[in-house]
Short mmCIF file of C-alpha atoms and ligand atoms in Angstrom, two decimals:
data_model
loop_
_atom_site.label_atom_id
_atom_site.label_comp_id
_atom_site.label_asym_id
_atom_site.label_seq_id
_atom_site.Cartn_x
_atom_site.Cartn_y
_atom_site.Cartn_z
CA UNK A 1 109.21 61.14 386.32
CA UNK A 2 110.80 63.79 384.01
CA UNK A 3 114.47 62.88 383.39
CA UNK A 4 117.48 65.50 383.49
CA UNK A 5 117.73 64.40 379.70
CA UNK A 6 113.54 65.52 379.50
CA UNK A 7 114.69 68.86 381.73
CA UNK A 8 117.57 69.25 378.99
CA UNK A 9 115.47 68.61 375.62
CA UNK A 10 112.63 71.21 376.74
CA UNK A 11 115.37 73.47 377.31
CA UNK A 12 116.68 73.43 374.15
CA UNK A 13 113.81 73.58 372.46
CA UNK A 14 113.00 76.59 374.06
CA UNK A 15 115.56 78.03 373.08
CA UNK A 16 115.04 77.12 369.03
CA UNK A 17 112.24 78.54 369.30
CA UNK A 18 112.96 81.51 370.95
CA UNK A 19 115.43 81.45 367.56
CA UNK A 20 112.52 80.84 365.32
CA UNK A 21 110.75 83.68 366.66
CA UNK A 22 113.59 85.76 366.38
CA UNK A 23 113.67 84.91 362.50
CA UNK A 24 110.14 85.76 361.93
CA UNK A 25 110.43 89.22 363.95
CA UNK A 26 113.45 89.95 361.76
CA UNK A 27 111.52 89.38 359.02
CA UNK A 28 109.33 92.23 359.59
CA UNK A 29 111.49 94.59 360.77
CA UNK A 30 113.93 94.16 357.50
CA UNK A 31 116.97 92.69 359.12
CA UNK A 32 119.34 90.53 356.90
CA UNK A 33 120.73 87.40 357.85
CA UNK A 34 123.93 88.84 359.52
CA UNK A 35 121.48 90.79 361.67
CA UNK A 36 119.81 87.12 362.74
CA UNK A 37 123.41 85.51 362.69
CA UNK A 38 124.32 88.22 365.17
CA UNK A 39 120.87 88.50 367.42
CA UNK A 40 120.31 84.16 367.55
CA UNK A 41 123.24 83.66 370.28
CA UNK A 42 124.29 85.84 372.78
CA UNK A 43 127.29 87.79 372.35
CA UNK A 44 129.09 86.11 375.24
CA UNK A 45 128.59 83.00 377.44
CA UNK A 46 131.02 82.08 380.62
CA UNK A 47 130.60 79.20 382.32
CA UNK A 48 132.54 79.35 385.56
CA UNK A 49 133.00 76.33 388.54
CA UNK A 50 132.41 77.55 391.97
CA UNK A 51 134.05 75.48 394.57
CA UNK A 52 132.19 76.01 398.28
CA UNK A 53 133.42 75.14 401.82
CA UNK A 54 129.68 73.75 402.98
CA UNK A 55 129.52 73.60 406.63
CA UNK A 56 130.38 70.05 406.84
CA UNK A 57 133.68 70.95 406.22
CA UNK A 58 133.52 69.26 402.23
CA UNK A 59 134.04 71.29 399.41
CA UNK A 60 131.41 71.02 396.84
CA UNK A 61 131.39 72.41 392.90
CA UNK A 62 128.86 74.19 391.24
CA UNK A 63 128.36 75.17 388.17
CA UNK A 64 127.53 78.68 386.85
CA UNK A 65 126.50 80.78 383.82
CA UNK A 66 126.28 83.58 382.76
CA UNK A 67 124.84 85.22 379.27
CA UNK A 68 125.13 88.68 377.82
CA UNK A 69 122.79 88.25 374.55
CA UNK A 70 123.57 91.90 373.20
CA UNK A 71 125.19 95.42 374.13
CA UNK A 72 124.08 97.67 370.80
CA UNK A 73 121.71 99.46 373.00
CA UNK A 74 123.59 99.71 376.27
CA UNK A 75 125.00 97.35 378.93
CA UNK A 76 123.05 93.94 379.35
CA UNK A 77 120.96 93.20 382.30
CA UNK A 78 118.76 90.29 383.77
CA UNK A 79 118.46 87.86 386.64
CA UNK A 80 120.47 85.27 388.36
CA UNK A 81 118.47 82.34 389.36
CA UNK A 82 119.35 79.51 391.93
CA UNK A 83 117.76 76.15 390.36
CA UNK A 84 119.00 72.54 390.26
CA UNK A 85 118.06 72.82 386.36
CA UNK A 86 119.46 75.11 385.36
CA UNK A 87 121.28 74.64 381.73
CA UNK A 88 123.22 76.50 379.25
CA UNK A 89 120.67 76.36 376.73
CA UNK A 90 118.26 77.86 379.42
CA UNK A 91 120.53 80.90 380.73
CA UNK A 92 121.25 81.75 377.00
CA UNK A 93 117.28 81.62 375.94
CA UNK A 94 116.33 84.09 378.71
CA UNK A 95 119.34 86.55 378.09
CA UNK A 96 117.71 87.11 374.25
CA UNK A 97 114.01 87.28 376.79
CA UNK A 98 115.54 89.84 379.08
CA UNK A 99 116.88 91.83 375.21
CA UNK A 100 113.09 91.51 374.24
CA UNK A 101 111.62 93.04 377.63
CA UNK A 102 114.52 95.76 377.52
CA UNK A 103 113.36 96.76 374.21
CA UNK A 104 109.66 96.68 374.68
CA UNK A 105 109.47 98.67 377.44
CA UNK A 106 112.43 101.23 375.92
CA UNK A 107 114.77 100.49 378.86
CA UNK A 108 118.71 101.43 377.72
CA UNK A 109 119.72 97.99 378.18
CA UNK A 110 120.43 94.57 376.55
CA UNK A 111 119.62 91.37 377.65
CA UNK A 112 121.93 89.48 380.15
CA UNK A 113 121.06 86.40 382.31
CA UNK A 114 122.76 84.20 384.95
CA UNK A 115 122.51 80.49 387.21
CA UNK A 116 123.25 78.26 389.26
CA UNK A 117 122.91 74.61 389.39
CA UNK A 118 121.85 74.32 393.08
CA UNK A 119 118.85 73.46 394.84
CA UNK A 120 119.10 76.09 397.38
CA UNK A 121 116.22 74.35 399.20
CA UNK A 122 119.33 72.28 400.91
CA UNK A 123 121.97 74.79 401.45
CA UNK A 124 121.77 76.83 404.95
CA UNK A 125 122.07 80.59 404.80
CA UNK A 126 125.95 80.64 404.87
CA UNK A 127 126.38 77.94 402.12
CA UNK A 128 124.16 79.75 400.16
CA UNK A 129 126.25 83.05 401.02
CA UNK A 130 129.43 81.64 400.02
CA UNK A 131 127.97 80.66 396.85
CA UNK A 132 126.66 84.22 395.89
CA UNK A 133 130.07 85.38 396.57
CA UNK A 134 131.90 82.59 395.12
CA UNK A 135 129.66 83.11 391.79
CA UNK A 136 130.52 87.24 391.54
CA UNK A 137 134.03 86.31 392.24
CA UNK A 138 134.00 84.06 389.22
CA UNK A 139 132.12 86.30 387.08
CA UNK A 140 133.70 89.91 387.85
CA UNK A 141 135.57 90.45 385.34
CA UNK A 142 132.56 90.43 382.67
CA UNK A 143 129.92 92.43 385.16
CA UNK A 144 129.34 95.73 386.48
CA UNK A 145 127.25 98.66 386.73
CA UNK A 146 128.30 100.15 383.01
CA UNK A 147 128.32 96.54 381.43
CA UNK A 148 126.08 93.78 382.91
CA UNK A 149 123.74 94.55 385.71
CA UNK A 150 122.65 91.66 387.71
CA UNK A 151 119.29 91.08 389.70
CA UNK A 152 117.11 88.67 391.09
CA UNK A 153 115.17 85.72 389.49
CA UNK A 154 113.84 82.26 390.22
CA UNK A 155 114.93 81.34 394.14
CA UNK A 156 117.38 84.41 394.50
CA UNK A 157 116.51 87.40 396.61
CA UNK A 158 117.32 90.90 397.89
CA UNK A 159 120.07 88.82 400.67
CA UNK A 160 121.37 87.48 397.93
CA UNK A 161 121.54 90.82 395.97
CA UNK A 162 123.46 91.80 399.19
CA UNK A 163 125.80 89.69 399.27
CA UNK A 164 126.62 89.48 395.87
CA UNK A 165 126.61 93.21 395.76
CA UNK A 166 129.13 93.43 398.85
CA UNK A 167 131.20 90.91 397.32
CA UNK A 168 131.57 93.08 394.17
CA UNK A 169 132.45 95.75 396.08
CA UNK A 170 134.97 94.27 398.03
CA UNK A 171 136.93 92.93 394.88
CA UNK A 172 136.43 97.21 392.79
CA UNK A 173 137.41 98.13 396.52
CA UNK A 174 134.29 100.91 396.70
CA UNK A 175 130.98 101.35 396.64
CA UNK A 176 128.82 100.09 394.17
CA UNK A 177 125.42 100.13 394.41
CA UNK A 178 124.80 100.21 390.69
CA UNK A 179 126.65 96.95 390.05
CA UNK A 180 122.92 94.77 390.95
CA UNK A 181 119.42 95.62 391.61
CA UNK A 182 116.79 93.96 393.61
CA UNK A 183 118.95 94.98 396.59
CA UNK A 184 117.39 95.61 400.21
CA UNK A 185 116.26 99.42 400.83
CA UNK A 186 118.75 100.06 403.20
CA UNK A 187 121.58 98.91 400.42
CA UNK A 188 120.29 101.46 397.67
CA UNK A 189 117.44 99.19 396.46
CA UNK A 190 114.32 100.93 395.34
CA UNK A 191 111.05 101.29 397.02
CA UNK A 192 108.45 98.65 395.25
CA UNK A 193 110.55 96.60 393.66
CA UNK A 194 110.12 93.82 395.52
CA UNK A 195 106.39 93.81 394.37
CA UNK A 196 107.13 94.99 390.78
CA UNK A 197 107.18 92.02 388.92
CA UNK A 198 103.59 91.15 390.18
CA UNK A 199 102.49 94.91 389.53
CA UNK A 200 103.72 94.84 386.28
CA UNK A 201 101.20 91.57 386.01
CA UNK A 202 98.66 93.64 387.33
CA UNK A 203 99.36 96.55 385.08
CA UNK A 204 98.99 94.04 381.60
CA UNK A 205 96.55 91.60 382.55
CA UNK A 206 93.93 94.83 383.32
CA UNK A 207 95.18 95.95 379.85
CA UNK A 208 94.08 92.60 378.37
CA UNK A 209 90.96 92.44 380.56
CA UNK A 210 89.39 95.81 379.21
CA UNK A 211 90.24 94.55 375.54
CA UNK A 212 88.53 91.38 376.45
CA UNK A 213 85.39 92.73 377.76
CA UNK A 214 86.01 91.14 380.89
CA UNK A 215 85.94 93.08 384.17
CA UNK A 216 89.18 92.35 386.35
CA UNK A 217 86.49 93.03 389.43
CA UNK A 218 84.71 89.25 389.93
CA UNK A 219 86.62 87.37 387.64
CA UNK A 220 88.12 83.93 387.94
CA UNK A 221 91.81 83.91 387.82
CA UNK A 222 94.12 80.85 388.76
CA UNK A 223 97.61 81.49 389.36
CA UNK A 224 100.16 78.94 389.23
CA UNK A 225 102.78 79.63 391.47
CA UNK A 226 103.08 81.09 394.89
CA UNK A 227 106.77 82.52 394.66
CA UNK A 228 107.82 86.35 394.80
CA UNK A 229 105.83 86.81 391.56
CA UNK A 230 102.70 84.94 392.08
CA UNK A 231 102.17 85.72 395.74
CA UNK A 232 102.22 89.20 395.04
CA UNK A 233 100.05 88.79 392.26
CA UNK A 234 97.24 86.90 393.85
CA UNK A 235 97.31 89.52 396.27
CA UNK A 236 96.79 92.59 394.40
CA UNK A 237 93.89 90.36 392.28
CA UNK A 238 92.59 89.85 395.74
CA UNK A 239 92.58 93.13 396.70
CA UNK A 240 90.72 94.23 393.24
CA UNK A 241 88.21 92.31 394.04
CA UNK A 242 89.10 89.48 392.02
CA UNK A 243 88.05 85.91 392.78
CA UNK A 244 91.19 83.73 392.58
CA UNK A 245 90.08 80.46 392.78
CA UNK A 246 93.55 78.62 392.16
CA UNK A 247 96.81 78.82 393.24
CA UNK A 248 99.65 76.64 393.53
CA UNK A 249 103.24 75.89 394.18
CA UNK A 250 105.91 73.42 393.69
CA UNK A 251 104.68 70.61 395.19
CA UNK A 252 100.62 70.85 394.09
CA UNK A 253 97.89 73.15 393.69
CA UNK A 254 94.41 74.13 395.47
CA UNK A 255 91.54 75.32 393.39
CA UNK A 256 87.69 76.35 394.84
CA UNK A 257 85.53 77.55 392.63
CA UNK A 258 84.13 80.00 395.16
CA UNK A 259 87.71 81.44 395.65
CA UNK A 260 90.38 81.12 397.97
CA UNK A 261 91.14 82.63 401.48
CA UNK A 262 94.58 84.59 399.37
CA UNK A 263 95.62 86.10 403.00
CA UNK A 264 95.27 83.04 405.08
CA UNK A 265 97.45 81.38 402.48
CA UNK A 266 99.84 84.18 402.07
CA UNK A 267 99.99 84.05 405.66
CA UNK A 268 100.99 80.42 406.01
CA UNK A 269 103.47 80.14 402.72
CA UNK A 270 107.38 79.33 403.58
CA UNK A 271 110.24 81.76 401.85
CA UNK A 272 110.08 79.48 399.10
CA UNK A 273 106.78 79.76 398.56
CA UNK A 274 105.60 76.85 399.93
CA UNK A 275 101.84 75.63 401.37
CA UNK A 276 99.76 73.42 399.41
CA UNK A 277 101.36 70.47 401.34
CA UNK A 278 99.11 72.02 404.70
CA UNK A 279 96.04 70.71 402.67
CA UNK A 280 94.70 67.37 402.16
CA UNK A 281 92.53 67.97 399.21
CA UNK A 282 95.74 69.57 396.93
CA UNK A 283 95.74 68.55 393.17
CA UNK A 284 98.63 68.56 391.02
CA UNK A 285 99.48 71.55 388.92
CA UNK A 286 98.76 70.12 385.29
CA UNK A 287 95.19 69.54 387.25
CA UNK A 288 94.89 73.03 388.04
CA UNK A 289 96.23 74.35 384.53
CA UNK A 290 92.83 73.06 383.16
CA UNK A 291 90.37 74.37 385.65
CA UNK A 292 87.65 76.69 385.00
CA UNK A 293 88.65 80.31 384.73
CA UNK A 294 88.42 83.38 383.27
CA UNK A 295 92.17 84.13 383.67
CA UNK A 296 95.25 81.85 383.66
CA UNK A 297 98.32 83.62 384.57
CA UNK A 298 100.98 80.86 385.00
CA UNK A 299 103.67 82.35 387.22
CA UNK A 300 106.17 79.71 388.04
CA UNK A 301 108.09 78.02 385.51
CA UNK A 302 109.28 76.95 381.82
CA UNK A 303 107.16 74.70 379.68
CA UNK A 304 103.78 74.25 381.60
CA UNK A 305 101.35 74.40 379.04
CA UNK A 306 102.02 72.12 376.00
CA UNK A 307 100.21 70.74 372.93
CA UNK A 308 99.07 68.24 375.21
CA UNK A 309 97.10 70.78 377.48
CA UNK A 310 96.87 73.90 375.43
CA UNK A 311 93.37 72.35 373.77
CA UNK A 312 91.73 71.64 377.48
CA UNK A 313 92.87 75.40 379.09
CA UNK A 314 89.73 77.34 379.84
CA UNK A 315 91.04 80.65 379.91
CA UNK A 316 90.37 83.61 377.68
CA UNK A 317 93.35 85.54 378.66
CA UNK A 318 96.51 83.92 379.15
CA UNK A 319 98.81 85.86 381.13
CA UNK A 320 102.40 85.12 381.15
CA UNK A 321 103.85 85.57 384.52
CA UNK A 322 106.57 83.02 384.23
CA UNK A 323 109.24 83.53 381.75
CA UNK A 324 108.73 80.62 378.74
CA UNK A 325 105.73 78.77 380.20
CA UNK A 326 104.05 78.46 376.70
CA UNK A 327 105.25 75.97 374.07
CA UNK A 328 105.55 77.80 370.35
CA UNK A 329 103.20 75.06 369.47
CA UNK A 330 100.67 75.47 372.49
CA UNK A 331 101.02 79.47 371.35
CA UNK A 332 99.44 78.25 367.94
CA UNK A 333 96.83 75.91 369.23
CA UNK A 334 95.79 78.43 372.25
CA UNK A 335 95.35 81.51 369.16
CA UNK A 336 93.51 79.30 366.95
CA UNK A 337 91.14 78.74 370.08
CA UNK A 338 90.73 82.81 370.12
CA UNK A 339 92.60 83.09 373.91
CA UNK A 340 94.18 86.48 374.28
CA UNK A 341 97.82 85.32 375.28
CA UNK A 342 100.17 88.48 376.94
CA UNK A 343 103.13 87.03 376.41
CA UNK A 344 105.94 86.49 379.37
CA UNK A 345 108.28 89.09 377.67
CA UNK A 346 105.69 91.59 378.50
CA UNK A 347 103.74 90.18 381.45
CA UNK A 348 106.78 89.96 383.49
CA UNK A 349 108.86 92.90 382.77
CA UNK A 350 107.61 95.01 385.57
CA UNK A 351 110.68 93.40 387.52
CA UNK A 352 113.52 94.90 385.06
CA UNK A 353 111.32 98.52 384.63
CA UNK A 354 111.63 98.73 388.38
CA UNK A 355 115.58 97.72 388.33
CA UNK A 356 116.23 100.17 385.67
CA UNK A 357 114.47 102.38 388.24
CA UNK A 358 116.52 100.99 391.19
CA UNK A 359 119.85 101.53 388.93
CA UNK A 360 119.11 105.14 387.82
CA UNK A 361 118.10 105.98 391.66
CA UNK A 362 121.82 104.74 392.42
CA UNK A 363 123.51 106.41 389.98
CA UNK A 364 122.26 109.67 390.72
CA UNK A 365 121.94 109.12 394.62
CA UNK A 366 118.37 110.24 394.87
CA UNK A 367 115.69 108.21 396.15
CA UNK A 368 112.02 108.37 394.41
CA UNK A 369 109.10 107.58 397.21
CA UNK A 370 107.50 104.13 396.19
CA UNK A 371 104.00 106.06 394.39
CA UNK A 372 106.86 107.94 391.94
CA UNK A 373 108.42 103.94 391.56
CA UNK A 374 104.60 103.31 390.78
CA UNK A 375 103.23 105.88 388.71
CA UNK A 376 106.47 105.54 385.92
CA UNK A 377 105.89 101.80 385.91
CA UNK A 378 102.12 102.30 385.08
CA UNK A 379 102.96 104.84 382.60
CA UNK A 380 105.74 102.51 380.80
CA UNK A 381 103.69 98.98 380.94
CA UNK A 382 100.27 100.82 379.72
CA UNK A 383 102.02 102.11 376.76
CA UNK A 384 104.04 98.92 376.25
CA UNK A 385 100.85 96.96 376.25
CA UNK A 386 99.40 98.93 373.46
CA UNK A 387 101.99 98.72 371.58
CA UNK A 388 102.20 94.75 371.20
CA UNK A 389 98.50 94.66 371.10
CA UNK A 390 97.82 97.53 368.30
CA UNK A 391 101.31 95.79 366.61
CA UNK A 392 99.77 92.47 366.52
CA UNK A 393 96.31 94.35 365.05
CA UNK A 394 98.51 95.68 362.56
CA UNK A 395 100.34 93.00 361.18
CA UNK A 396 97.38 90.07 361.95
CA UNK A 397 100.20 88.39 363.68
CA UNK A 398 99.77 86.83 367.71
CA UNK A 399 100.70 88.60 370.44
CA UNK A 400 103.85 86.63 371.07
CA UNK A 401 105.47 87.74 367.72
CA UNK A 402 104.56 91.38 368.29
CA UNK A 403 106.41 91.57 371.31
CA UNK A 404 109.35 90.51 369.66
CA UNK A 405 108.96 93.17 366.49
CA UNK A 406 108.16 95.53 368.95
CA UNK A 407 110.97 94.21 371.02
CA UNK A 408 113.77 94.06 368.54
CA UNK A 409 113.21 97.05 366.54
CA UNK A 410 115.65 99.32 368.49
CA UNK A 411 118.40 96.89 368.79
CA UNK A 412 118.08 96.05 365.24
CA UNK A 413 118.67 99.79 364.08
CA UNK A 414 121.33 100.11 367.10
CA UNK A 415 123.45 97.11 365.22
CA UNK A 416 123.17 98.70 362.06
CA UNK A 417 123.92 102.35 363.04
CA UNK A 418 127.04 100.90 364.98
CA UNK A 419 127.90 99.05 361.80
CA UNK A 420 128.25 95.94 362.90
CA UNK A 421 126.30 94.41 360.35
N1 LIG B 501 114.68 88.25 386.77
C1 LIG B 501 113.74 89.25 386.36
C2 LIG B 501 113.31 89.01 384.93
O1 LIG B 501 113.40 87.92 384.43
C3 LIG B 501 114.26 90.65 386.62
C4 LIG B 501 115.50 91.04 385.91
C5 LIG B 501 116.06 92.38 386.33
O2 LIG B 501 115.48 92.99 387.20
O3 LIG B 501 117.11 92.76 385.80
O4 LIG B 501 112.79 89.88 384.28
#
């Protein structure tokens, strides 16, 4: 059983070396070592306590973050997500991931990120409402839609963005849309968002797939995970004619080497994503990470494949769904073995393109129609792709560190042309 200590240590280590990497990037785009003093932390952390009336009438205390890793470029922007681990360490690693997808994909933002420790799994809807609401209330003063723009991530969703945003509003006293994105349609969200994390997936993995040689049409993809992102996912892959043979969720994993019924499963999953526990023949998820396929697109969560797997994956493309499911070490073993890795900071920034999309929308009060939404995120995540990929040719470095030149570049010159270093 993995400890919170275990939970805690991974976390960190993530984050060094989401530091290391930084380093190395810096290296090759010329920045000194105030540059990496500046760009290794995030600019600002708060940690705030959230007390909430739950509906037994007790009060319980939660504990929030949230991380704004840079503002050079313009105001920071990333996720909230609802998990019971949740750390420090962790919300300030994926504020620097959310800086690295902002910059790759030319958004005008910086990276930002936010949590909870909660299991929302055992809160009802109106504990889980006064949460949201007690979390913006805590957090307002360092938000908003011209500093820090919220959104969605792991076990949040558009309610949540509506409450939160409604809250916000409440304490400006007017409207404001703009403040978070991932909202509902009828709350000035933006068609295809909800989707756009797993199109964006789509988008880079057919990239890879055509540089591979391998046809996206037939081939064998697993997907681990069956949340917003991976349900999405194994149904567009379905619908291309794909043959996913493996999917899974928190609690196990099914794999058939013929493929799966991906409707009839999508059909049956909870909100939480939630249906390997109707089958008796489930295996566990490290089982499935190992499976035969020509695709592995892990789409759930941090640290899945290790030094300890990374020599027994099967895949030749590695697609990172999931923010930080790749050890730096399993990154080196996996490229040795020749396995084309699209790393998370690209695979999964359809969600932010569309939010930018979603934020613009609100601050000019015009809607786009969802094939607009769709034809600008193709456009941005096809020449984003290149980009790492012809970077990495380049410099004969992996694919991981070329996102993060590629990433950094801008915010590196925006530092320096500020003068702040
Ligand atoms: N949570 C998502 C991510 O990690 C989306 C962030 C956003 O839309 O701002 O990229």
């Amino acid at each position: 059983m993995a400890t919170i200590v275990d939970h805690e240590k991974k976390k960190a280590s993530l984050f060094e070396s989401t530091q290391n990497i930084i380093k190395e990037a810096l290296g090759y785009l010329g920045g000194d070592t105030a540059t990496y003093e500046l760009m290794k932390e995030p600019l600002r952390l708060l940690t705030v306590r959230i007390p909430v009336r739950m509906d037994d009438g007790t009060v319980q205390v939660f504990t929030g973050y949230r991380a704004q890793h840079n503002d050079a470029v313009g105001p920071t922007k990333g996720g909230i997500r609802f998990h019971p681990d949740v750390t420090e360490e962790e919300v300030k690693a994926l504020s620097i991931w959310m800086s690295i997808k902002s910059g790759i994909t030319g958004l005008p933002y910086g990276g930002g990120k936010g949590g909870i420790q909660c299991d929302p799994r055992a809160l009802s809807m109106r504990e889980l409402e006064r949460l949201s609401r007690g979390y913006v209330r805590a957090i307002s003063q360092l938000v908003g839609p011209t500093k820090d723009i919220p959104a969605p991530d792991v076990f949040t969703n558009s309610q949540i963005m509506a409450w939160m945003m409604d809250e916000y509003s409440e304490i400006r006293e007017f409207e404001s849309p703009g403040f978070i994105t991932g909202k509902p349609l009828v709350l000035g969200g933006s068609a295809g968002r909800e989707s756009s994390t797993a199109k964006g997936v789509t988008i880079v993995l057919r990239e890879a797939a055509k540089r591979a040689g391998i046809s996206v049409e037939g081939a064998r993809v697993i997907v681990q995970g069956f949340g917003n992102a991976g349900s999405f996912l194994s149904k567009f892959l379905y619908e291309a004619g794909a043959k996913v043979v493996g999917i899974s969720d928190a609690y196990g994993a099914l794999y058939d080497p013929q493929g799966l019924d991906i409707p009839y499963l999508l059909d049956r999953r909870d909100s939480f994503g939630t249906v390997t526990n109707l089958f008796k023949n489930s295996i566990s998820n490290q089982e499935l990470l190992v499976q035969e396929c020509d695709i592995l697109v892990p789409a759930a969560i941090e640290n899945q494949i290790t030094e300890q797997n990374a020599p027994d994956i099967k895949a030749k493309i590695l697609v990172e769904a999931a923010n930080g499911p790749t050890t730096a070490k399993a990154t080196e073993i996996l490229t040795e073995r020749g396995v084309l890795i699209v790393p998370d900071v690209l695979a999964s920034a359809g969600g932010v393109v569309v939010s930018y999309f979603e934020w613009v929308q609100n601050n000019q009060g015009y809607y786009w129609s969802e094939e607009e939404v769709n034809e600008k995120l193709e456009k941005i995540l096809t020449q984003s792709f290149q980009q790492v990929y012809q970077t990495s040719i380049d410099k004969k470095v992996n694919m991981r560190l070329s996102a993060y030149i590629v990433g950094l570049k801008r915010m590196v010159e925006a530092v320096k042309i500020r003068g702040w270093v």
